XYZ file of C-alpha atoms in Angstrom:
656
model
C 95.055 22.181 20.446
C 91.998 20.488 18.989
C 88.674 22.395 19.241
C 85.480 20.323 20.225
C 82.265 21.629 18.982
C 79.141 21.671 21.260
C 75.960 19.634 20.365
C 74.080 22.954 21.254
C 76.130 25.273 19.443
C 74.638 27.218 16.516
C 77.273 25.731 14.230
C 76.404 22.300 15.038
C 72.503 22.762 14.617
C 72.739 24.585 11.371
C 75.029 21.562 9.851
C 72.571 20.060 7.154
C 73.384 16.586 8.053
C 72.643 17.180 11.862
C 69.352 18.901 11.066
C 68.091 15.853 8.811
C 69.030 13.324 11.925
C 66.882 15.518 14.260
C 63.906 15.357 11.836
C 63.991 11.662 11.309
C 64.204 11.063 15.098
C 61.348 13.540 15.946
C 59.132 11.803 13.281
C 59.782 8.305 14.588
C 59.122 9.231 18.077
C 55.676 10.898 17.106
C 54.811 7.762 14.890
C 55.462 5.465 17.873
C 53.276 7.697 20.280
C 50.098 7.635 18.092
C 50.481 3.916 17.443
C 50.740 3.075 21.150
C 47.771 5.316 21.877
C 45.618 3.860 19.015
C 46.201 0.142 20.007
C 45.588 0.878 23.626
C 42.138 2.544 23.300
C 38.963 0.901 24.658
C 37.402 -0.001 21.327
C 35.440 -3.104 20.432
C 34.214 -4.132 17.138
C 30.877 -5.868 16.484
C 29.864 -6.361 12.961
C 26.112 -6.480 13.961
C 25.993 -3.352 16.029
C 27.747 -1.480 13.192
C 24.542 -1.578 11.003
C 22.757 1.786 11.303
C 19.337 2.819 10.165
C 20.528 3.486 6.769
C 18.628 3.167 3.467
C 21.725 2.194 1.682
C 21.411 -1.535 0.122
C 23.438 -4.241 1.534
C 24.566 -5.331 -1.944
C 26.165 -2.047 -2.405
C 27.992 -2.253 0.932
C 29.163 -5.630 -0.243
C 30.366 -4.259 -3.586
C 32.531 -1.516 -1.723
C 33.928 -3.794 0.763
C 34.981 -6.413 -1.890
C 37.054 -3.950 -3.802
C 38.944 -2.712 -0.977
C 42.138 -3.984 0.473
C 41.374 -6.523 3.230
C 42.604 -5.058 6.568
C 44.449 -6.944 9.376
C 42.221 -7.729 12.559
C 42.987 -5.348 15.376
C 44.312 -6.479 18.453
C 42.206 -7.614 21.412
C 40.999 -4.345 23.246
C 41.921 -3.761 26.804
C 39.189 -4.382 29.316
C 37.572 -1.108 30.583
C 37.775 -0.164 34.188
C 35.151 -1.683 36.504
C 31.789 0.269 36.809
C 31.589 1.998 40.090
C 28.858 0.446 42.364
C 25.448 2.045 42.250
C 24.777 4.459 45.185
C 22.287 3.156 47.766
C 18.919 4.710 48.291
C 18.812 6.262 44.955
C 15.027 6.630 43.907
C 14.238 5.820 40.226
C 11.065 7.464 39.008
C 8.566 5.064 37.449
C 5.331 5.774 35.621
C 3.533 5.667 32.218
C 4.044 7.930 29.402
C 0.744 9.733 28.545
C -0.477 10.969 25.176
C 1.682 14.061 25.288
C 4.799 12.121 25.893
C 5.080 13.212 29.754
C 5.185 10.673 32.424
C 2.588 10.440 35.059
C 2.487 8.291 38.283
C -1.288 8.417 38.552
C -2.025 4.840 37.572
C -2.876 1.610 39.344
C -1.620 -2.007 38.007
C -4.233 -4.699 38.335
C -4.105 -8.101 40.091
C -0.834 -9.885 40.378
C -0.569 -13.087 38.018
C 1.911 -15.693 38.959
C 2.214 -17.045 35.491
C 3.954 -13.867 34.408
C 7.122 -14.932 36.114
C 6.976 -18.318 34.054
C 6.425 -16.273 30.972
C 9.211 -13.968 31.814
C 11.659 -16.761 32.367
C 10.748 -18.446 29.171
C 11.297 -15.044 27.205
C 14.685 -14.836 28.945
C 15.684 -18.326 27.783
C 14.811 -17.202 24.162
C 16.784 -13.845 24.515
C 19.816 -16.046 25.645
C 19.541 -18.307 22.741
C 17.565 -21.326 23.945
C 16.155 -24.331 22.162
C 14.489 -22.157 19.736
C 17.745 -20.986 18.217
C 18.933 -24.648 17.364
C 18.029 -24.361 13.667
C 19.876 -20.886 12.903
C 22.206 -22.439 10.140
C 21.654 -22.009 6.527
C 18.205 -22.476 5.317
C 17.699 -24.052 1.850
C 15.692 -21.908 -0.657
C 12.172 -23.032 -0.793
C 10.636 -24.792 -3.883
C 7.698 -23.198 -5.909
C 4.443 -25.053 -5.389
C 2.664 -26.859 -8.379
C 0.719 -24.677 -10.660
C -2.597 -26.134 -9.282
C -2.046 -24.357 -6.055
C -2.098 -20.964 -7.509
C -5.065 -19.855 -5.489
C -4.654 -22.149 -2.584
C -6.422 -21.446 0.784
C -5.105 -24.289 2.974
C -7.932 -24.458 5.519
C -10.589 -24.160 2.815
C -9.130 -26.260 0.175
C -8.475 -29.378 2.314
C -9.999 -31.860 -0.029
C -8.954 -34.919 2.003
C -11.037 -33.840 5.017
C -13.875 -32.299 3.160
C -14.567 -35.458 1.182
C -15.028 -37.256 4.539
C -17.594 -35.074 5.827
C -20.607 -37.169 6.320
C -22.984 -34.171 6.301
C -22.655 -30.642 4.756
C -26.150 -29.346 4.500
C -25.461 -26.586 6.943
C -22.335 -25.504 4.948
C -19.763 -27.543 6.967
C -17.696 -28.049 3.836
C -17.184 -24.274 3.516
C -15.791 -23.942 7.177
C -12.110 -24.238 8.234
C -10.687 -27.652 7.812
C -6.772 -26.949 8.183
C -3.936 -29.327 7.260
C -2.780 -31.696 10.137
C 0.874 -31.103 11.439
C 3.372 -32.299 8.701
C 1.053 -31.476 5.907
C 1.236 -27.676 6.098
C 2.138 -25.536 3.313
C 5.965 -26.184 2.521
C 6.311 -24.240 -0.802
C 5.876 -20.705 -2.510
C 2.466 -20.307 -4.115
C 3.018 -19.399 -7.676
C 1.548 -16.303 -9.534
C -0.550 -16.486 -12.425
C 1.273 -16.240 -15.787
C 1.594 -12.648 -16.920
C 0.526 -11.393 -13.632
C 0.891 -7.639 -13.247
C 1.408 -5.182 -10.422
C -2.111 -4.285 -9.237
C -3.910 -1.097 -10.628
C -3.648 1.615 -8.034
C -6.795 2.552 -5.952
C -9.046 4.545 -6.683
C -8.875 3.126 -10.392
C -8.902 -0.274 -9.106
C -12.423 -0.025 -7.892
C -13.735 0.042 -11.524
C -11.249 -2.215 -13.300
C -8.563 -4.851 -12.604
C -6.160 -6.854 -14.842
C -7.627 -10.015 -16.221
C -4.520 -11.741 -15.899
C -4.351 -11.322 -12.039
C -7.671 -12.973 -11.472
C -8.248 -15.111 -14.880
C -11.701 -16.416 -14.221
C -14.694 -15.649 -16.288
C -17.267 -17.761 -14.451
C -18.881 -14.681 -12.529
C -19.054 -12.781 -15.997
C -20.934 -15.686 -17.558
C -23.398 -16.146 -14.553
C -23.685 -12.409 -13.277
C -23.181 -10.204 -16.505
C -26.829 -9.473 -16.828
C -26.759 -8.193 -13.269
C -24.272 -5.496 -13.811
C -21.696 -7.033 -11.299
C -18.933 -7.516 -13.737
C -17.966 -7.599 -17.319
C -14.708 -8.238 -19.431
C -13.224 -5.634 -21.726
C -10.041 -6.990 -23.613
C -7.205 -7.343 -20.883
C -9.381 -6.032 -17.789
C -12.354 -6.855 -15.744
C -14.579 -3.763 -15.158
C -17.109 -3.327 -12.261
C -20.231 -1.178 -13.173
C -21.151 -1.225 -9.463
C -24.384 -3.197 -9.642
C -25.715 -6.169 -7.758
C -28.473 -8.692 -7.871
C -30.950 -6.231 -6.038
C -29.270 -3.004 -7.306
C -28.553 -3.436 -11.031
C -28.838 0.155 -11.612
C -25.859 0.901 -9.451
C -24.809 0.907 -5.652
C -24.954 4.639 -5.369
C -28.672 4.733 -6.094
C -29.114 1.948 -3.853
C -27.356 3.531 -1.063
C -29.426 6.744 -1.561
C -32.521 4.844 -1.237
C -31.576 3.293 2.039
C -30.618 6.859 3.444
C -34.093 8.243 2.440
C -35.788 5.383 4.013
C -33.828 5.739 7.347
C -32.043 9.018 7.792
C -30.820 8.111 11.156
C -28.537 5.569 9.570
C -26.345 8.525 8.708
C -23.595 6.970 6.603
C -20.137 8.059 7.744
C -21.262 9.416 11.158
C -23.412 7.118 13.096
C -22.716 4.164 10.860
C -18.946 3.732 10.362
C -18.499 -0.131 10.253
C -20.665 -2.416 8.219
C -20.810 -6.178 7.311
C -21.739 -7.182 3.774
C -22.998 -10.829 3.877
C -22.651 -12.792 0.490
C -21.054 -9.631 -0.908
C -20.679 -10.645 -4.642
C -17.807 -8.684 -6.012
C -18.173 -6.092 -3.082
C -19.617 -3.219 -4.936
C -21.897 -2.261 -1.925
C -18.589 -1.846 0.088
C -16.653 -0.358 -2.531
C -19.034 2.592 -3.064
C -19.641 2.983 0.844
C -16.053 3.921 1.141
C -16.984 7.240 -0.569
C -19.296 7.852 2.352
C -16.646 7.217 5.228
C -17.996 3.638 5.949
C -15.633 0.686 6.116
C -17.355 -2.532 5.026
C -16.084 -5.927 5.537
C -17.265 -7.819 2.689
C -17.688 -11.660 3.520
C -18.655 -14.742 1.246
C -17.811 -18.334 1.194
C -15.628 -19.999 -1.304
C -18.458 -21.670 -2.993
C -19.495 -22.253 -6.822
C -18.696 -18.419 -7.432
C -15.556 -19.027 -5.487
C -13.556 -16.024 -6.684
C -15.897 -13.143 -5.772
C -13.710 -12.448 -2.595
C -10.656 -12.592 -4.719
C -12.201 -10.007 -7.126
C -12.941 -7.831 -4.207
C -9.489 -7.922 -2.739
C -7.881 -7.341 -6.269
C -10.144 -4.137 -6.245
C -8.723 -2.970 -3.051
C -12.021 -3.467 -1.267
C -12.009 -4.907 2.520
C -13.011 -8.583 2.236
C -12.529 -11.913 3.652
C -13.589 -15.551 2.928
C -16.239 -16.449 5.639
C -19.446 -18.527 5.860
C -22.624 -18.700 8.113
C -22.684 -22.509 8.769
C -21.901 -23.988 12.340
C -19.463 -21.833 14.065
C -19.195 -18.277 15.139
C -17.712 -15.853 12.715
C -14.315 -14.383 13.793
C -15.746 -10.919 14.844
C -16.536 -9.813 18.391
C -20.025 -8.866 19.743
C -21.353 -5.421 18.982
C -18.786 -5.272 16.161
C -20.838 -3.759 13.156
C -23.170 -0.568 13.115
C -25.061 -2.061 10.089
C -25.277 -5.585 8.626
C -26.465 -5.917 5.029
C -27.786 -8.990 3.045
C -28.770 -8.591 -0.543
C -29.973 -11.928 -1.972
C -27.308 -13.582 0.006
C -28.807 -17.008 -0.240
C -28.963 -17.593 3.503
C -32.083 -19.172 5.289
C -32.156 -16.913 8.256
C -34.997 -18.715 10.031
C -33.547 -22.280 9.925
C -32.728 -23.909 13.104
C -34.703 -21.695 15.358
C -33.014 -18.700 13.622
C -29.401 -19.669 14.819
C -27.846 -17.714 11.947
C -29.810 -14.443 12.538
C -28.880 -14.879 16.220
C -25.315 -14.742 15.156
C -26.005 -11.586 13.334
C -27.762 -10.330 16.317
C -24.464 -11.096 18.315
C -22.272 -9.143 16.122
C -24.729 -6.210 15.575
C -24.179 -3.090 17.713
C -27.083 -2.052 20.101
C -29.239 0.182 18.217
C -27.557 -1.017 15.022
C -29.291 -1.800 11.544
C -30.048 -5.033 9.756
C -30.755 -4.524 5.942
C -32.498 -7.067 3.857
C -32.879 -7.080 0.327
C -34.654 -10.228 -1.004
C -37.715 -11.550 -2.847
C -39.693 -12.372 0.187
C -39.759 -8.660 0.951
C -41.671 -7.728 -2.162
C -42.925 -10.877 -3.977
C -46.387 -12.228 -3.454
C -45.951 -15.816 -4.142
C -47.171 -17.934 -1.417
C -43.992 -19.638 -0.653
C -42.038 -16.194 -0.487
C -44.794 -14.693 1.537
C -44.515 -17.696 4.086
C -40.689 -16.833 4.355
C -41.664 -13.269 4.937
C -44.020 -14.143 7.785
C -41.331 -16.295 9.326
C -39.005 -13.569 9.249
C -41.312 -11.137 10.922
C -41.988 -13.477 13.608
C -38.437 -14.393 14.285
C -37.273 -10.653 14.263
C -40.224 -9.802 16.651
C -39.053 -12.498 19.188
C -35.520 -11.032 18.904
C -36.987 -7.522 19.827
C -35.816 -6.022 16.563
C -38.293 -3.279 15.268
C -39.209 -3.111 11.748
C -38.554 0.547 10.970
C -38.781 0.720 7.226
C -39.978 -1.473 4.232
C -39.916 0.016 0.831
C -39.787 -1.755 -2.602
C -37.441 -4.723 -2.069
C -35.678 -3.483 1.072
C -36.674 -4.104 4.598
C -34.533 -2.525 7.565
C -34.723 -3.569 11.320
C -33.120 -1.969 14.456
C -31.603 -3.889 17.316
C -32.546 -2.593 20.737
C -30.336 -0.456 22.818
C -30.514 -2.648 25.866
C -32.052 -5.674 27.439
C -35.304 -4.289 28.578
C -37.371 -5.903 25.914
C -35.755 -9.237 26.379
C -36.571 -9.403 29.931
C -40.227 -8.283 29.326
C -40.960 -11.396 27.069
C -42.806 -14.511 28.462
C -40.501 -17.095 29.841
C -41.547 -19.396 27.210
C -40.663 -17.422 24.343
C -37.923 -18.787 22.022
C -34.984 -18.179 21.599
C -33.876 -17.884 25.163
C -31.293 -15.276 26.508
C -27.731 -16.731 26.559
C -26.333 -17.775 29.815
C -24.842 -14.842 31.782
C -21.564 -16.560 31.880
C -21.509 -16.880 28.035
C -18.675 -14.793 26.540
C -19.971 -13.207 23.215
C -16.451 -12.351 22.242
C -15.006 -15.860 22.292
C -15.220 -16.753 18.779
C -12.223 -19.178 17.848
C -14.018 -22.568 16.622
C -16.912 -21.717 19.007
C -20.118 -23.326 17.657
C -23.172 -21.263 17.132
C -25.471 -20.866 19.948
C -29.217 -20.792 19.560
C -29.759 -17.854 22.241
C -30.009 -14.149 22.532
C -26.621 -12.556 23.344
C -27.162 -10.333 26.286
C -26.123 -6.601 26.102
C -24.004 -5.336 28.692
C -25.898 -3.682 31.511
C -23.462 -0.702 31.720
C -24.205 0.102 28.098
C -20.648 -0.697 26.748
C -20.508 -1.075 23.119
C -23.496 1.173 22.617
C -21.934 4.308 23.756
C -19.409 4.821 20.741
C -18.935 8.548 19.559
C -19.421 9.400 16.013
C -16.745 9.208 13.431
C -13.988 10.383 13.179
C -13.848 11.226 17.024
C -14.262 7.572 17.968
C -11.069 6.733 16.179
C -8.921 8.262 19.120
C -11.354 8.462 21.999
C -10.846 5.513 24.506
C -13.968 3.436 24.186
C -16.177 2.252 27.180
C -15.174 -1.542 26.343
C -11.585 -0.788 27.089
C -12.537 -1.224 30.714
C -13.898 -4.662 30.236
C -10.906 -6.171 28.309
C -9.367 -8.746 30.457
C -5.841 -7.252 31.134
C -3.564 -6.740 34.142
C -3.934 -2.865 34.303
C -6.876 -1.223 35.576
C -6.919 2.545 36.054
C -3.962 2.751 33.640
C -5.814 1.446 30.630
C -6.690 4.813 28.861
C -3.001 5.816 29.422
C -1.597 2.493 27.953
C -4.116 3.009 25.012
C -3.180 6.552 24.475
C 0.546 5.650 24.570
C 0.336 2.912 22.138
C -1.412 5.395 19.550
C 1.217 7.936 19.993
C 3.989 5.320 19.651
C 2.569 4.083 16.297
C 1.848 7.588 15.187
C 5.678 8.327 15.558
C 6.696 4.928 14.047
C 4.499 5.092 11.011
C 5.650 8.738 10.311
C 9.107 7.243 9.849
C 7.665 4.526 7.621
C 5.616 6.896 5.455
C 8.365 9.331 4.875
C 11.610 7.213 4.935
C 10.253 4.394 3.087
C 8.035 6.477 0.824
C 4.830 4.601 1.369
C 2.807 7.237 -0.580
C 4.656 6.702 -3.643
C 4.192 2.940 -3.230
C 1.150 1.150 -4.711
C -0.331 0.416 -1.150
C -3.877 -0.359 -0.713
C -4.412 -3.687 1.263
C -2.582 -3.709 4.589
C -2.577 -6.150 7.499
C -1.335 -5.607 11.062
C -0.600 -9.138 12.237
C -0.507 -8.348 16.051
C -2.864 -5.279 16.221
C -3.272 -4.854 20.081
C -5.388 -1.657 20.186
C -5.314 -0.701 16.482
C -2.787 1.957 16.896
C -1.051 1.178 13.573
C -4.208 1.409 11.410
C -5.441 4.620 13.210
C -1.836 6.273 12.521
C -2.030 5.320 8.879
C -5.397 7.068 8.716
C -4.040 10.151 10.386
C -0.901 10.259 8.171
C -3.220 10.295 5.113
C -2.242 6.826 3.533
C -5.150 5.914 1.390
C -5.468 2.231 2.467
C -7.580 -0.156 4.785
C -6.134 -2.203 7.466
C -7.086 -5.846 8.452
C -6.309 -5.654 12.265
C -5.488 -9.298 13.453
C -5.674 -9.978 17.193
C -3.826 -13.441 17.854
C -5.477 -15.793 20.136
C -2.335 -15.891 22.258
C -2.816 -12.159 23.005
C -5.467 -10.424 25.100
C -8.718 -10.028 22.977
C -8.651 -6.316 22.307
C -10.752 -6.849 19.164
C -13.915 -5.070 20.630
C -11.747 -1.968 21.479
C -10.592 -1.932 17.580
C -14.215 -2.140 16.209
C -15.227 0.618 18.764
C -12.654 2.814 17.041
C -14.477 2.384 13.790
C -11.851 0.004 12.430
C -12.117 -3.813 11.207
C -10.264 -6.777 12.300
C -10.526 -10.552 13.091
C -9.231 -13.001 15.608
C -6.662 -15.591 14.363
C -4.227 -18.177 15.437
C -0.988 -17.807 13.358
C -0.155 -21.575 13.971
C -2.787 -21.970 11.228
C -3.282 -20.449 7.734
C -5.452 -17.113 7.232
C -8.731 -17.243 5.384
C -7.786 -15.164 2.429
C -6.628 -15.764 -1.254
C -3.086 -15.630 -2.157
C -1.655 -12.145 -3.233
C -4.021 -10.178 -1.102
C -1.935 -7.707 1.073
C 0.405 -4.900 0.048
C 2.067 -4.410 3.468
C 2.258 -6.759 6.292
C 3.202 -5.278 9.801
C 4.346 -7.637 12.537
C 5.656 -6.008 15.797
C 6.639 -8.473 18.358
C 4.732 -11.292 16.723
C 7.583 -13.750 16.344
C 9.132 -13.623 19.749
C 5.365 -14.154 21.091
C 4.413 -17.058 18.708
C 7.901 -18.891 18.477
C 6.900 -20.961 21.660
C 3.660 -22.208 19.925
C 4.245 -22.101 16.180
C 6.724 -22.959 13.545
C 8.213 -19.822 12.434
C 8.952 -21.032 8.815
C 5.106 -21.985 8.534
C 4.139 -18.419 9.643
C 6.611 -17.151 7.108
C 5.406 -19.169 4.230
C 1.895 -18.038 4.901
C 2.939 -14.461 4.828
C 4.500 -15.071 1.502
C 1.157 -16.672 0.249
C -1.009 -13.709 1.278
C 1.458 -10.993 0.232
C 1.174 -9.342 -3.340
C 4.163 -9.449 -5.614
C 6.047 -6.109 -4.942
C 4.625 -6.172 -1.347
C 6.540 -5.160 1.668
C 7.019 -6.447 5.308
C 7.816 -4.667 8.386
C 9.224 -6.856 11.194
C 10.000 -5.267 14.601
C 11.291 -7.857 16.986
C 13.880 -9.021 19.515
C 17.472 -9.387 18.184
C 17.318 -13.219 18.776
C 14.577 -13.444 16.402
C 15.125 -10.908 13.742
C 18.165 -12.786 12.178
C 16.450 -16.172 12.131
C 13.533 -14.662 10.309
C 15.813 -12.899 7.920
C 17.171 -16.190 6.820
C 13.853 -17.585 6.173
C 12.799 -14.517 4.290
C 16.107 -14.952 2.120
C 15.158 -18.530 1.309
C 11.795 -17.457 0.133
C 13.645 -14.975 -2.269
C 12.765 -11.811 -0.603
C 15.190 -8.630 -0.529
C 15.826 -7.935 3.161
C 17.550 -5.050 5.178
C 18.019 -4.893 8.981
C 18.051 -1.680 10.600
C 18.614 -0.321 14.280
C 15.614 1.272 15.875
C 15.469 4.466 17.314
C 17.319 3.195 20.601
C 20.623 2.768 18.711
C 22.795 -0.152 17.870
C 22.924 -1.592 21.392
C 19.095 -2.009 21.756
C 17.607 -5.332 22.207
C 15.334 -5.133 19.002
C 15.748 -4.209 15.524
C 13.618 -3.737 12.353
C 13.680 -6.170 9.390
C 12.229 -4.744 6.118
C 11.435 -7.245 3.326
C 10.316 -6.768 -0.212
C 8.688 -9.651 -2.411
C 9.856 -8.741 -5.892
C 7.501 -9.602 -8.858
């Protein structure tokens, strides 16, 4: 009889052929199980969100990807289960983060503004990809401008408009006359031939490359006054000036002895140097913890501001003519004029009244000029006119020695109100806003000081950098009692952000000296750079589309300017090493052409300079396309909230 072998008998299992069959079936079963599990997982693929905050270059990533075998696209992911409804009556905690990072509920929001709903709706359209996203296609590379535009400042070199001015006796031709729409800058301003990376600070205070500012007129005109000289391939700056040919340090020592209360670096922290030459006065005040904004027009000695900026000294092209300068009231602790060629007494003293507007209550005006010390009849008449005018402004002449005279502005309005009613100039109207400066004509009146003492009560440096100033309460903004918390929260935010910038991007190893914050708000970015020990100065720009917080920035001991980014900035090409722009483009894209702003950034950015743009995703990639069309090296990073956040960081480098 035939015997049947069981499949589970030891004889069957130990058979070699049977054992191989079992192994094959088991392997196929396991493979099928894992394949089904993989393709049924809830995974989506987003090339944009996969970019992380990494310093790996995009070009490296592209090279690796190009060498790999292309993969088949994964199948469509299964839809996730519906999100369960949110339980009712759940209380969400709201508040504001204080300077320690803790949330506080002890704040009050100001009056309701109906326009905020319309603004929020407009911003939502932008986020969804509205009309502003129509031109997101490939942008052609921008051309290089003609060589003649190497030092082009659009609003100051508008020959077509200036040539039509019927009068220019008051300096109108040196004021802003910007190109009309359709004639804006549309090309890349070229570098000088043989341009080199600028000499690092503090060496740059004393010497710069000739090839970077190849102009010898100042050497020829001012060489005997110890301003500037040329030594082979460099310009050197001995530190002298027309009135202080023996050096700025000796001059500053003399001022300190004349008025010890000036106390450079403590009481006097922010100064304005009018008609600054090559800015040696401001350059040497930096050693005494004083930030001096040096200003001069683009006149016959047109490159003096360019030399100042190449040296790494805070400077800007500006002129006392027919409009207010772009700085707030009570901005400067000291205003200095050394042979600045300004007739302060013309037109009922309207130019000195502008100084009075910008000078802080109790601040100092230092005048070094021939009428102070020369006894020629004409010069003595000018001195008498100056004495008379300053007396009617209630300024006190507190020192006169050699060729220097020093006045002090009153602390309050008491002297003004005690004058006879017929004394000129009059007080400005109570409704006049002394901080409204964008294209505002000069006014022949005395700016009133706030009755509450705001602006006069700033603390000494460096405490004033972080202490919320009194004028924070007068800023026209929605919040009321929460202003100090907002101010402190912004400071903490930028301190954390710049800590990452300084360490991740190694700012201290870069040749960083001149920095601009293009949307400065309260100046938190500049304050953070100081705290992190970055040896630079920051031009804080408050756009006219934002709340005017510039008085707060000056009360902190920083410098800045009001500006409209729909127009060019008043500085030379190749001025700044770093441009910081947080939320600027999402704010201005409703008003301005983004390409125009980017071309202006390229104009004022030094070769080998860097740009840091934090903004909404809907804006970042558009800006990146423009940056690439200008030849910049770009990288996009996720912010601290991760790849799903609505904002990213774009970094750009303008290679030499």
